[in-house]
Tab-separated table of C-alpha atoms in Angstrom:
chain	number	residue	atom	x	y	z
A	1	MET	CA	14.628	-0.652	-2.822
A	2	THR	CA	17.260	-3.320	-2.998
A	3	LYS	CA	17.414	-5.278	-6.212
A	4	SER	CA	18.404	-8.917	-6.116
A	5	THR	CA	21.411	-10.184	-8.065
A	6	ARG	CA	20.200	-13.786	-8.129
A	7	LYS	CA	18.452	-15.324	-11.119
A	8	PRO	CA	15.487	-17.090	-9.540
A	9	GLY	CA	13.575	-19.970	-10.973
A	10	VAL	CA	9.908	-20.308	-11.779
A	11	PHE	CA	8.183	-23.669	-11.406
A	12	CYS	CA	4.999	-23.506	-13.475
A	13	LEU	CA	2.138	-25.975	-13.465
A	14	GLU	CA	-0.465	-25.246	-16.120
A	15	GLY	CA	-3.863	-26.747	-16.799
A	16	ARG	CA	-5.758	-27.014	-20.066
A	17	TRP	CA	-7.562	-23.846	-21.094
A	18	SER	CA	-10.180	-25.567	-23.244
A	19	GLY	CA	-11.381	-29.004	-24.246
A	20	ARG	CA	-10.180	-28.530	-27.822
A	21	PHE	CA	-6.963	-30.308	-28.754
A	22	THR	CA	-6.247	-27.562	-31.276
A	23	ASP	CA	-6.154	-24.868	-28.558
A	24	ARG	CA	-2.518	-23.859	-28.146
A	25	SER	CA	-3.063	-21.360	-25.307
A	26	SER	CA	-0.195	-21.497	-22.842
A	27	VAL	CA	1.688	-19.277	-20.421
A	28	GLU	CA	4.963	-20.905	-21.486
A	29	PRO	CA	5.866	-18.067	-23.915
A	30	ILE	CA	5.785	-15.685	-20.930
A	31	LEU	CA	8.276	-17.903	-19.151
A	32	ASP	CA	10.395	-18.054	-22.287
A	33	ILE	CA	10.546	-14.226	-22.366
A	34	LEU	CA	11.705	-14.172	-18.735
A	35	ASP	CA	14.355	-16.794	-19.503
A	36	ARG	CA	15.586	-15.112	-22.702
A	37	GLN	CA	15.870	-11.795	-20.869
A	38	ARG	CA	17.870	-13.568	-18.136
A	39	ILE	CA	15.305	-12.583	-15.516
A	40	ALA	CA	14.305	-16.088	-14.425
A	41	ARG	CA	14.879	-19.655	-15.548
A	42	TYR	CA	11.907	-21.992	-15.518
A	43	VAL	CA	10.379	-25.442	-15.427
A	44	HIS	CA	6.958	-25.797	-17.089
A	45	ARG	CA	4.670	-28.806	-16.890
A	46	ASP	CA	1.246	-29.363	-18.415
A	47	VAL	CA	-1.142	-30.814	-15.881
A	48	ALA	CA	-4.243	-32.744	-16.930
A	49	THR	CA	-5.164	-34.561	-13.702
A	50	ILE	CA	-4.931	-34.104	-9.956
A	51	HIS	CA	-2.452	-37.014	-9.909
A	52	ASP	CA	-0.158	-35.127	-12.319
A	53	PHE	CA	-0.524	-32.032	-10.163
A	54	GLU	CA	0.335	-33.832	-6.927
A	55	HIS	CA	3.304	-35.565	-8.567
A	56	TYR	CA	4.830	-32.339	-9.926
A	57	LEU	CA	4.076	-30.447	-6.718
A	58	GLU	CA	5.969	-33.101	-4.746
A	59	GLN	CA	8.929	-32.701	-7.103
A	60	TRP	CA	8.923	-28.913	-6.693
A	61	LEU	CA	8.915	-29.222	-2.904
A	62	GLN	CA	12.095	-31.323	-2.932
A	63	PRO	CA	15.325	-29.568	-1.852
A	64	GLY	CA	16.790	-29.940	-5.359
A	65	TYR	CA	14.210	-27.455	-6.703
A	66	ARG	CA	14.673	-24.829	-3.974
A	67	LYS	CA	16.205	-22.495	-6.591
A	68	TYR	CA	12.806	-22.489	-8.329
A	69	GLY	CA	11.276	-20.359	-5.603
A	70	ILE	CA	8.389	-18.902	-7.582
A	71	GLY	CA	5.468	-21.280	-8.048
A	72	TYR	CA	3.268	-20.156	-10.930
A	73	PHE	CA	-0.068	-21.952	-11.018
A	74	ALA	CA	-1.954	-21.296	-14.264
A	75	PHE	CA	-5.435	-22.827	-14.141
A	76	HIS	CA	-9.091	-21.887	-14.319
A	77	GLY	CA	-10.333	-20.672	-10.974
A	78	ASN	CA	-13.195	-19.472	-8.820
A	79	PRO	CA	-13.186	-17.873	-5.357
A	80	ASP	CA	-11.017	-19.996	-3.028
A	81	VAL	CA	-10.409	-22.747	-5.631
A	82	PHE	CA	-8.568	-23.569	-8.820
A	83	HIS	CA	-9.441	-26.382	-11.230
A	84	VAL	CA	-7.012	-29.200	-11.965
A	85	GLY	CA	-8.699	-31.285	-14.634
A	86	ASN	CA	-12.069	-32.225	-13.153
A	87	THR	CA	-10.945	-31.566	-9.569
A	88	GLU	CA	-11.465	-28.384	-7.577
A	89	VAL	CA	-8.553	-27.657	-5.272
A	90	SER	CA	-9.279	-25.201	-2.456
A	91	LEU	CA	-6.604	-23.067	-0.839
A	92	ASP	CA	-6.996	-25.219	2.288
A	93	ASP	CA	-6.525	-28.420	0.249
A	94	PHE	CA	-3.474	-26.912	-1.415
A	95	ALA	CA	-1.993	-25.827	1.923
A	96	GLU	CA	-2.457	-29.404	3.196
A	97	MET	CA	-0.627	-30.782	0.143
A	98	ILE	CA	2.274	-28.425	0.823
A	99	ASP	CA	2.259	-29.304	4.532
A	100	GLY	CA	4.600	-26.498	5.618
A	101	ARG	CA	7.225	-27.309	2.962
A	102	GLY	CA	6.850	-24.043	1.034
A	103	ALA	CA	9.441	-22.147	3.077
A	104	GLY	CA	10.761	-19.114	1.237
A	105	ARG	CA	8.631	-19.722	-1.846
A	106	VAL	CA	6.214	-17.385	-3.606
A	107	PHE	CA	2.896	-18.828	-4.794
A	108	HIS	CA	1.435	-16.930	-7.741
A	109	PHE	CA	-2.018	-17.908	-8.953
A	110	GLY	CA	-2.516	-17.032	-12.613
A	111	THR	CA	-6.162	-17.980	-12.126
A	112	CYS	CA	-9.489	-16.176	-12.079
A	113	SER	CA	-10.743	-15.254	-8.603
A	114	THR	CA	-8.866	-17.904	-6.590
A	115	ILE	CA	-7.684	-15.440	-3.994
A	116	GLN	CA	-11.056	-13.745	-3.655
A	117	VAL	CA	-10.994	-14.578	0.042
A	118	PRO	CA	-10.559	-12.421	3.151
A	119	PRO	CA	-6.970	-11.204	3.762
A	120	LYS	CA	-6.943	-13.247	6.978
A	121	ARG	CA	-7.417	-16.391	4.863
A	122	LEU	CA	-4.417	-15.502	2.670
A	123	ARG	CA	-2.278	-14.811	5.758
A	124	ARG	CA	-3.277	-18.250	7.055
A	125	PHE	CA	-2.199	-19.797	3.727
A	126	VAL	CA	1.201	-18.083	4.035
A	127	LYS	CA	1.588	-19.343	7.591
A	128	GLN	CA	0.402	-22.921	6.863
A	129	THR	CA	2.643	-23.348	3.834
A	130	GLY	CA	5.680	-21.473	5.133
A	131	ALA	CA	5.491	-19.321	1.999
A	132	ARG	CA	7.245	-16.034	1.514
A	133	ALA	CA	4.145	-14.700	-0.257
A	134	VAL	CA	0.951	-15.586	-2.087
A	135	CYS	CA	-0.565	-13.509	-4.872
A	136	GLY	CA	-3.087	-13.565	-7.678
A	137	TYR	CA	-6.415	-12.148	-8.781
A	138	LYS	CA	-9.650	-11.569	-6.912
A	139	ALA	CA	-11.545	-11.014	-10.187
A	140	ASP	CA	-12.366	-12.980	-13.296
A	141	VAL	CA	-9.631	-11.733	-15.598
A	142	ASP	CA	-9.013	-11.516	-19.316
A	143	TRP	CA	-6.469	-14.185	-20.306
A	144	ILE	CA	-4.122	-11.829	-22.192
A	145	GLU	CA	-4.233	-9.092	-19.557
A	146	ALA	CA	-3.605	-11.601	-16.768
A	147	ALA	CA	-0.701	-13.107	-18.706
A	148	ALA	CA	0.824	-9.640	-19.109
A	149	LEU	CA	0.460	-8.913	-15.396
A	150	ASP	CA	1.818	-12.379	-14.530
A	151	LEU	CA	4.956	-11.402	-16.477
A	152	LEU	CA	5.282	-8.156	-14.521
A	153	VAL	CA	4.665	-9.851	-11.167
A	154	ILE	CA	7.284	-12.538	-11.763
A	155	ASP	CA	9.729	-9.883	-12.987
A	156	ALA	CA	9.174	-7.826	-9.820
A	157	VAL	CA	9.533	-10.808	-7.470
A	158	ALA	CA	12.684	-11.857	-9.357
A	159	HIS	CA	14.272	-8.420	-9.137
A	160	TYR	CA	13.635	-7.465	-5.521
A	161	LYS	CA	14.939	-9.255	-2.442
A	162	ARG	CA	12.032	-8.022	-0.348
A	163	ILE	CA	8.457	-8.847	-1.314
A	164	ASP	CA	7.192	-5.506	-0.050
A	165	ALA	CA	9.675	-3.767	-2.388
A	166	ALA	CA	8.381	-5.836	-5.324
A	167	ARG	CA	4.782	-4.972	-4.375
A	168	ASN	CA	5.655	-1.277	-3.993
A	169	TRP	CA	7.273	-1.230	-7.447
A	170	LEU	CA	4.229	-2.911	-8.985
A	171	ASP	CA	1.920	-0.433	-7.281
A	172	ARG	CA	4.007	2.573	-8.295
A	173	GLU	CA	4.461	1.525	-11.937
A	174	HIS	CA	1.234	-0.372	-12.680
A	175	ARG	CA	-1.376	0.733	-10.135
A	176	GLY	CA	-4.260	0.987	-12.610
A	177	PHE	CA	-3.523	-2.433	-14.047
A	178	LEU	CA	-3.362	-3.987	-10.544
A	179	ARG	CA	-6.675	-2.402	-9.567
A	180	ARG	CA	-8.479	-3.378	-12.766
A	181	LEU	CA	-7.478	-7.045	-12.373
A	182	GLU	CA	-7.951	-6.885	-8.582
A	183	PHE	CA	-4.442	-8.146	-7.897
A	184	LYS	CA	-3.766	-9.084	-4.291
A	185	MET	CA	-0.541	-10.039	-2.508
A	186	GLU	CA	0.025	-11.159	1.077
A	187	TRP	CA	3.478	-11.913	2.465
A	188	ARG	CA	5.308	-13.040	5.546
A	189	THR	CA	6.314	-10.077	7.690
């Protein structure tokens, strides 16, 4: 397996985890660990509305952010959708927003159940967006466990040039964890 020498970037959009203003839950400390360990640099934005989401997504899709090739979407989710504020965004809606401009990027959903769809549907998402890969959880997941696996997934994608090599490493080193959280990854072949 060929390891990459590049330091990739992560572009993270994160929703609110509760309606309480005192809730400080965030995936940003995970990103900070990756940055401090010189695994990946990052951009993190809190997203409260669909308008915020669309604005930041448009920024990420600009050529100037191409070095931030890992999109990390941390929201509440259900099968085939994730929740941005009061709006449900389906994988089809998301693919339309991207409109083929996701070439070479990895889309990681740190969401419950969003990719609980047939593999054919995920392959269509990869094709429609131009993505290198899409991954996430088919199950409703524990927040802390999902955050830990998100860290491992981003680390693997950052270290390996080939997505299948990253997936193989994850499977070899963390198979039980992947199965318990029903992790799924589809990539461009």
